[in-house]
Amino acid sequence: MKKYILLLAGLALWAPAAWAQTPAAHNPVVYADVPDMSMIRVGKTYYMSSTTMHMSPGVPIMKSTDLVNWKLVSYAYDTLTTMDAMTLARGQSTYGRGSWASSLRYHQGTYYVSTFAQTTGKTHVYSTKNIEKGPWKAVSFRPSLHDHSLFFDDDGRVYMVYGAGKIQLAELTADVAGLKPGTTPQVIIENASAPAGPTPGLPAEGSQLFKIKGKYYLFNITWPRGGMRTVVVHRADKIIGPYEGRVALQDLGVAQGGLIDTPGGEWFAYLFRDFGAVGRIPYLVPVQWESGWPVLGSPAGKVPETLALPANQPLIPGLVASDEFTRRAGEPALPLVWQWNHNPDNALWSVTKRPGYLRLTTGRVDTSFLLARNTLTQRTIGPVCAGVTAVDVSHLKAGDFAGLGVLQKRYGLVGVQASAGAKAIVMVSAESEKPVELQRLPLTQDKVYFKIECDFKDRRDVASFFYSLDGSTWQPVGGPLKMAYTLPHFMGYRFSLFTYATQAAGGYADFDYFRMEDHLSK
């Protein structure tokens, strides 16, 4: 059977029409936190941007040749801004904010990624000739245009469509550097939520605008009070309207996204679903055209479990990956799978000071894990996964805490705390949103191993914590963490390597490796 599926996948690359014969892919196409997708096709290659908010680098760019299997290839920026909230300075943070839903476009040989940020109060536009290698040019302007869609029209004019409930249209300068002087944004849809009902709990937002066969199609998400997340589509003959709208999909809460076509002429809607602690996960929904309207679902109105597309491959190493922290000449210091929690202090981490190790050095005293600088993260994945690390703690100072965590507002940690003349293995749970020490064990050696297993199957959303003194025999520590997706952080759980000081700066921990697994121990 496996050979048969692989054969189908290979045939699909040569004859996209064959995709319609035997479903091979399954939803979700990515079982990980990849929300607010924006997608383009350039020739036979697809590119997708997503939201990672307060993480640095930001606005990840992913690549696929089949719409199902994606790998990270770039980020639009290294740092969004250096203000206190992004550097975790003076007690400030920007959890749940940073940069939000991006818009990815390709126009006359240039790739554009635009986003907006409550943190800065600005709209940010990044552009490049080479989306995989850069460099990226950055411009920004006020105001911050909420959930906008960047749009290049056939007549050479450039726009952003944006807003919540009331959808507006703003014209930009030809170089996409700001609002066009002498123009005023205008309302093009007074109440975009209306097709889904009169009382939206979430006004229509997440605009994505497309022009297909001379008509304008605007995709939005809304959430009728007492209902579920819903896709609404409006259509017009002119960009300024008038627009007529209808509900395009109301199933499983799968919503927010847009349209993409294949080289063979098939159409899909890319959307995402809120799925508990793992985050917001991408789905693909087949699209048929009827009387000039996109009809989503197979059958109409339903999100299919399987898709007539090539089979899903593991997310390792495309979106997450193990790292031995060994680097050859010319390799980047950190692979793209890694992102820092807020902006890092680059003077305080290294993969060269001790070859084969990631060194995290403390540069200040911090009061909590959530305010600690230089926490290195990558996504958790479903349905189950595990993160494993080994850490040398011989150079921790009294008051230092170093180890492995799962990051969200209700986080969990397992690591080593140093005190005067002693060290201890400690497990901390913030399930109550306040850190509670669940277990402390004396440690008399300098190297220790930690593992966290995450079970997202059927939204179980439980993390379990382990330690080992030899790297092979594992013992549970503390207790299970009931993970929860909280809006203040607005992000799926992430594995995190951390070291922070509570008494004096200058100590450090050396992480030997981080290994990602897509299974749990038996």
Tab-separated table of N, CA and C in Angstrom, residues 239-340:
chain	number	residue	atom	x	y	z
A	239	ILE	N	-13.568	46.842	-7.865
A	239	ILE	CA	-12.931	46.708	-6.559
A	239	ILE	C	-13.651	47.524	-5.495
A	240	ILE	N	-14.292	48.604	-5.891
A	240	ILE	CA	-15.009	49.440	-4.922
A	240	ILE	C	-16.433	48.930	-4.686
A	241	GLY	N	-16.839	47.879	-5.385
A	241	GLY	CA	-18.167	47.322	-5.210
A	241	GLY	C	-19.138	47.820	-6.254
A	242	PRO	N	-20.417	47.537	-6.071
A	242	PRO	CA	-21.025	46.912	-4.888
A	242	PRO	C	-20.731	45.412	-4.805
A	243	TYR	N	-20.675	44.918	-3.557
A	243	TYR	CA	-20.385	43.520	-3.296
A	243	TYR	C	-21.644	42.779	-2.855
A	244	GLU	N	-21.784	41.552	-3.331
A	244	GLU	CA	-22.812	40.647	-2.820
A	244	GLU	C	-22.106	39.494	-2.122
A	245	GLY	N	-22.688	39.036	-0.996
A	245	GLY	CA	-21.992	38.031	-0.200
A	245	GLY	C	-22.835	36.816	0.110
A	246	ARG	N	-22.133	35.748	0.467
A	246	ARG	CA	-22.812	34.516	0.888
A	246	ARG	C	-21.883	33.716	1.795
A	247	VAL	N	-22.479	32.851	2.591
A	247	VAL	CA	-21.702	31.916	3.399
A	247	VAL	C	-21.101	30.863	2.469
A	248	ALA	N	-19.797	30.668	2.566
A	248	ALA	CA	-19.115	29.713	1.694
A	248	ALA	C	-18.779	28.406	2.387
A	249	LEU	N	-18.619	28.449	3.721
A	249	LEU	CA	-18.303	27.215	4.457
A	249	LEU	C	-18.633	27.428	5.930
A	250	GLN	N	-19.290	26.419	6.502
A	250	GLN	CA	-19.601	26.437	7.932
A	250	GLN	C	-19.563	24.993	8.412
A	251	ASP	N	-18.329	24.512	8.682
A	251	ASP	CA	-18.142	23.107	9.049
A	251	ASP	C	-16.869	22.959	9.870
A	252	LEU	N	-16.979	22.360	11.037
A	252	LEU	CA	-15.852	22.052	11.934
A	252	LEU	C	-15.134	23.304	12.444
A	253	GLY	N	-15.666	24.483	12.153
A	253	GLY	CA	-14.970	25.709	12.544
A	253	GLY	C	-13.763	26.002	11.689
A	254	VAL	N	-13.648	25.347	10.544
A	254	VAL	CA	-12.529	25.578	9.632
A	254	VAL	C	-12.805	26.862	8.852
A	255	ALA	N	-11.937	27.853	9.002
A	255	ALA	CA	-12.207	29.156	8.385
A	255	ALA	C	-10.942	29.999	8.364
A	256	GLN	N	-11.014	31.119	7.696
A	256	GLN	CA	-9.984	32.146	7.485
A	256	GLN	C	-8.891	31.671	6.537
A	257	GLY	N	-8.889	32.278	5.369
A	257	GLY	CA	-7.891	31.953	4.365
A	257	GLY	C	-8.321	32.469	3.008
A	258	GLY	N	-7.980	31.714	1.969
A	258	GLY	CA	-8.267	32.195	0.624
A	258	GLY	C	-8.207	31.083	-0.387
A	259	LEU	N	-7.953	31.448	-1.643
A	259	LEU	CA	-7.989	30.530	-2.773
A	259	LEU	C	-6.604	30.298	-3.351
A	260	ILE	N	-6.398	29.084	-3.848
A	260	ILE	CA	-5.166	28.757	-4.559
A	260	ILE	C	-5.523	27.757	-5.660
A	261	ASP	N	-4.867	27.892	-6.824
A	261	ASP	CA	-5.092	26.932	-7.905
A	261	ASP	C	-3.823	26.158	-8.181
A	262	THR	N	-3.975	25.023	-8.832
A	262	THR	CA	-2.844	24.184	-9.200
A	262	THR	C	-2.497	24.433	-10.664
A	263	PRO	N	-1.309	24.014	-11.096
A	263	PRO	CA	-0.973	24.155	-12.523
A	263	PRO	C	-1.951	23.427	-13.430
A	264	GLY	N	-2.613	22.378	-12.898
A	264	GLY	CA	-3.560	21.621	-13.705
A	264	GLY	C	-4.969	22.177	-13.700
A	265	GLY	N	-5.207	23.290	-12.975
A	265	GLY	CA	-6.512	23.927	-12.999
A	265	GLY	C	-7.437	23.568	-11.856
A	266	GLU	N	-6.977	22.758	-10.893
A	266	GLU	CA	-7.804	22.480	-9.719
A	266	GLU	C	-7.750	23.669	-8.771
A	267	TRP	N	-8.808	23.843	-7.982
A	267	TRP	CA	-8.871	24.929	-7.011
A	267	TRP	C	-9.079	24.374	-5.605
A	268	PHE	N	-8.424	25.045	-4.650
A	268	PHE	CA	-8.591	24.702	-3.238
A	268	PHE	C	-8.713	25.989	-2.426
A	269	ALA	N	-9.362	25.869	-1.274
A	269	ALA	CA	-9.326	26.927	-0.273
A	269	ALA	C	-8.383	26.486	0.828
A	270	TYR	N	-7.461	27.355	1.217
A	270	TYR	CA	-6.583	27.077	2.357
A	270	TYR	C	-7.161	27.819	3.560
A	271	LEU	N	-7.364	27.087	4.639
A	271	LEU	CA	-8.052	27.601	5.817
A	271	LEU	C	-7.391	26.995	7.056
A	272	PHE	N	-7.796	27.426	8.243
A	272	PHE	CA	-7.248	26.781	9.440
A	272	PHE	C	-8.341	26.550	10.474
A	273	ARG	N	-7.996	25.740	11.443
A	273	ARG	CA	-8.946	25.342	12.487
A	273	ARG	C	-8.311	25.525	13.859
A	274	ASP	N	-9.019	26.140	14.778
A	274	ASP	CA	-8.576	26.183	16.168
A	274	ASP	C	-8.620	24.763	16.720
A	275	PHE	N	-7.477	24.267	17.214
A	275	PHE	CA	-7.449	22.873	17.645
A	275	PHE	C	-6.725	22.713	18.975
A	276	GLY	N	-7.159	23.491	19.953
A	276	GLY	CA	-6.639	23.321	21.294
A	276	GLY	C	-5.194	23.741	21.430
A	277	ALA	N	-4.473	23.041	22.300
A	277	ALA	CA	-3.150	23.487	22.735
A	277	ALA	C	-2.093	23.424	21.648
A	278	VAL	N	-2.262	22.572	20.634
A	278	VAL	CA	-1.268	22.516	19.558
A	278	VAL	C	-1.327	23.775	18.706
A	279	GLY	N	-2.484	24.467	18.708
A	279	GLY	CA	-2.590	25.733	17.995
A	279	GLY	C	-3.626	25.706	16.890
A	280	ARG	N	-3.390	26.543	15.902
A	280	ARG	CA	-4.317	26.703	14.776
A	280	ARG	C	-3.707	26.010	13.560
A	281	ILE	N	-4.408	24.985	13.063
A	281	ILE	CA	-3.792	24.038	12.133
A	281	ILE	C	-4.430	24.122	10.747
A	282	PRO	N	-3.617	24.067	9.668
A	282	PRO	CA	-4.100	24.275	8.300
A	282	PRO	C	-4.876	23.097	7.715
A	283	TYR	N	-5.922	23.458	6.980
A	283	TYR	CA	-6.737	22.516	6.222
A	283	TYR	C	-6.792	22.985	4.767
A	284	LEU	N	-7.021	22.032	3.865
A	284	LEU	CA	-7.338	22.335	2.479
A	284	LEU	C	-8.739	21.824	2.170
A	285	VAL	N	-9.491	22.624	1.435
A	285	VAL	CA	-10.863	22.274	1.084
A	285	VAL	C	-11.013	22.414	-0.432
A	286	PRO	N	-11.456	21.372	-1.128
A	286	PRO	CA	-11.642	21.474	-2.584
A	286	PRO	C	-12.670	22.547	-2.938
A	287	VAL	N	-12.466	23.183	-4.075
A	287	VAL	CA	-13.349	24.242	-4.545
A	287	VAL	C	-13.819	23.919	-5.959
A	288	GLN	N	-15.112	24.031	-6.165
A	288	GLN	CA	-15.701	23.973	-7.498
A	288	GLN	C	-16.316	25.332	-7.802
A	289	TRP	N	-16.419	25.658	-9.068
A	289	TRP	CA	-17.006	26.936	-9.467
A	289	TRP	C	-18.391	26.710	-10.058
A	290	GLU	N	-19.364	27.424	-9.498
A	290	GLU	CA	-20.737	27.334	-9.978
A	290	GLU	C	-21.313	28.734	-10.137
A	291	SER	N	-21.694	29.076	-11.352
A	291	SER	CA	-22.293	30.384	-11.641
A	291	SER	C	-21.413	31.535	-11.145
A	292	GLY	N	-20.103	31.358	-11.287
A	292	GLY	CA	-19.172	32.415	-10.915
A	292	GLY	C	-18.889	32.520	-9.430
A	293	TRP	N	-19.321	31.529	-8.648
A	293	TRP	CA	-19.054	31.510	-7.208
A	293	TRP	C	-18.186	30.315	-6.845
A	294	PRO	N	-17.242	30.490	-5.915
A	294	PRO	CA	-16.495	29.338	-5.416
A	294	PRO	C	-17.362	28.560	-4.429
A	295	VAL	N	-17.529	27.254	-4.668
A	295	VAL	CA	-18.296	26.387	-3.780
A	295	VAL	C	-17.301	25.510	-3.030
A	296	LEU	N	-17.226	25.694	-1.731
A	296	LEU	CA	-16.223	25.033	-0.916
A	296	LEU	C	-16.756	23.727	-0.351
A	297	GLY	N	-15.889	22.699	-0.342
A	297	GLY	CA	-16.209	21.449	0.315
A	297	GLY	C	-16.454	20.312	-0.642
A	298	SER	N	-16.286	19.107	-0.096
A	298	SER	CA	-16.516	17.903	-0.891
A	298	SER	C	-17.121	16.830	0.011
A	299	PRO	N	-18.451	16.586	-0.061
A	299	PRO	CA	-19.403	17.320	-0.905
A	299	PRO	C	-19.528	18.772	-0.457
A	300	ALA	N	-20.275	19.544	-1.239
A	300	ALA	CA	-20.371	20.976	-1.000
A	300	ALA	C	-20.731	21.255	0.457
A	301	GLY	N	-19.961	22.155	1.049
A	301	GLY	CA	-20.237	22.577	2.416
A	301	GLY	C	-19.594	21.731	3.483
A	302	LYS	N	-18.829	20.698	3.120
A	302	LYS	CA	-18.203	19.828	4.102
A	302	LYS	C	-16.687	19.803	3.924
A	303	VAL	N	-15.978	19.783	5.040
A	303	VAL	CA	-14.520	19.669	5.018
A	303	VAL	C	-14.153	18.199	4.923
A	304	PRO	N	-13.476	17.763	3.876
A	304	PRO	CA	-13.171	16.343	3.716
A	304	PRO	C	-12.032	15.896	4.619
A	305	GLU	N	-12.064	14.620	4.986
A	305	GLU	CA	-10.950	14.049	5.745
A	305	GLU	C	-9.778	13.735	4.835
A	306	THR	N	-10.060	13.345	3.588
A	306	THR	CA	-9.001	13.003	2.643
A	306	THR	C	-9.075	13.922	1.439
A	307	LEU	N	-7.964	14.040	0.747
A	307	LEU	CA	-7.834	14.961	-0.376
A	307	LEU	C	-7.179	14.256	-1.557
A	308	ALA	N	-7.574	14.620	-2.752
A	308	ALA	CA	-6.964	14.072	-3.961
A	308	ALA	C	-5.673	14.814	-4.251
A	309	LEU	N	-4.736	14.669	-3.344
A	309	LEU	CA	-3.416	15.307	-3.414
A	309	LEU	C	-2.379	14.316	-2.923
A	310	PRO	N	-1.104	14.556	-3.177
A	310	PRO	CA	-0.067	13.643	-2.692
A	310	PRO	C	-0.097	13.464	-1.177
A	311	ALA	N	0.360	12.328	-0.707
A	311	ALA	CA	0.279	11.959	0.705
A	311	ALA	C	1.087	12.899	1.595
A	312	ASN	N	0.582	13.102	2.806
A	312	ASN	CA	1.314	13.885	3.803
A	312	ASN	C	2.580	13.149	4.223
A	313	GLN	N	3.663	13.893	4.328
A	313	GLN	CA	4.906	13.372	4.868
A	313	GLN	C	5.092	13.914	6.292
A	314	PRO	N	5.975	13.326	7.096
A	314	PRO	CA	6.183	13.833	8.462
A	314	PRO	C	6.600	15.301	8.463
A	315	LEU	N	6.223	16.022	9.515
A	315	LEU	CA	6.598	17.432	9.648
A	315	LEU	C	8.069	17.604	10.013
A	316	ILE	N	8.704	16.520	10.450
A	316	ILE	CA	10.141	16.530	10.707
A	316	ILE	C	10.837	16.095	9.425
A	317	PRO	N	11.773	16.839	8.853
A	317	PRO	CA	12.372	18.078	9.345
A	317	PRO	C	11.893	19.340	8.628
A	318	GLY	N	10.721	19.303	7.996
A	318	GLY	CA	10.294	20.458	7.209
A	318	GLY	C	9.918	21.668	8.045
A	319	LEU	N	9.133	21.426	9.122
A	319	LEU	CA	8.692	22.534	9.971
A	319	LEU	C	9.273	22.480	11.375
A	320	VAL	N	9.659	21.301	11.817
A	320	VAL	CA	10.369	21.140	13.091
A	320	VAL	C	11.522	20.177	12.840
A	321	ALA	N	12.526	20.181	13.716
A	321	ALA	CA	13.677	19.322	13.456
A	321	ALA	C	14.528	19.165	14.701
A	322	SER	N	15.225	18.048	14.739
A	322	SER	CA	16.243	17.850	15.761
A	322	SER	C	17.465	18.696	15.429
A	323	ASP	N	18.282	18.960	16.431
A	323	ASP	CA	19.474	19.781	16.225
A	323	ASP	C	20.564	19.305	17.183
A	324	GLU	N	21.685	18.861	16.605
A	324	GLU	CA	22.830	18.441	17.422
A	324	GLU	C	23.748	19.617	17.756
A	325	PHE	N	23.436	20.784	17.238
A	325	PHE	CA	24.199	22.021	17.453
A	325	PHE	C	25.633	21.940	16.927
A	326	THR	N	25.874	21.012	15.989
A	326	THR	CA	27.149	20.998	15.276
A	326	THR	C	26.975	21.809	13.999
A	327	ARG	N	27.966	22.607	13.647
A	327	ARG	CA	27.853	23.478	12.482
A	327	ARG	C	29.088	23.347	11.597
A	328	ARG	N	28.838	23.134	10.310
A	328	ARG	CA	29.919	23.148	9.335
A	328	ARG	C	30.154	24.573	8.876
A	329	ALA	N	31.296	24.808	8.294
A	329	ALA	CA	31.630	26.144	7.793
A	329	ALA	C	30.580	26.603	6.789
A	330	GLY	N	30.095	27.818	6.961
A	330	GLY	CA	29.112	28.384	6.052
A	330	GLY	C	27.674	28.117	6.417
A	331	GLU	N	27.435	27.219	7.371
A	331	GLU	CA	26.065	26.947	7.798
A	331	GLU	C	25.565	28.051	8.724
A	332	PRO	N	24.251	28.323	8.714
A	332	PRO	CA	23.720	29.315	9.649
A	332	PRO	C	23.867	28.841	11.087
A	333	ALA	N	23.967	29.790	11.998
A	333	ALA	CA	24.127	29.437	13.406
A	333	ALA	C	22.932	28.650	13.917
A	334	LEU	N	21.732	29.022	13.444
A	334	LEU	CA	20.526	28.309	13.856
A	334	LEU	C	19.688	27.969	12.621
A	335	PRO	N	19.241	26.732	12.494
A	335	PRO	CA	18.323	26.381	11.403
A	335	PRO	C	17.014	27.153	11.529
A	336	LEU	N	16.260	27.199	10.438
A	336	LEU	CA	15.043	28.004	10.384
A	336	LEU	C	13.947	27.512	11.318
A	337	VAL	N	14.019	26.269	11.757
A	337	VAL	CA	12.972	25.750	12.643
A	337	VAL	C	12.951	26.478	13.985
A	338	TRP	N	14.065	27.124	14.344
A	338	TRP	CA	14.162	27.787	15.639
A	338	TRP	C	13.688	29.237	15.560
A	339	GLN	N	12.971	29.680	16.582
A	339	GLN	CA	12.645	31.094	16.775
A	339	GLN	C	12.828	31.446	18.242
A	340	TRP	N	13.295	32.664	18.469
A	340	TRP	CA	13.454	33.161	19.831
A	340	TRP	C	12.128	33.703	20.350
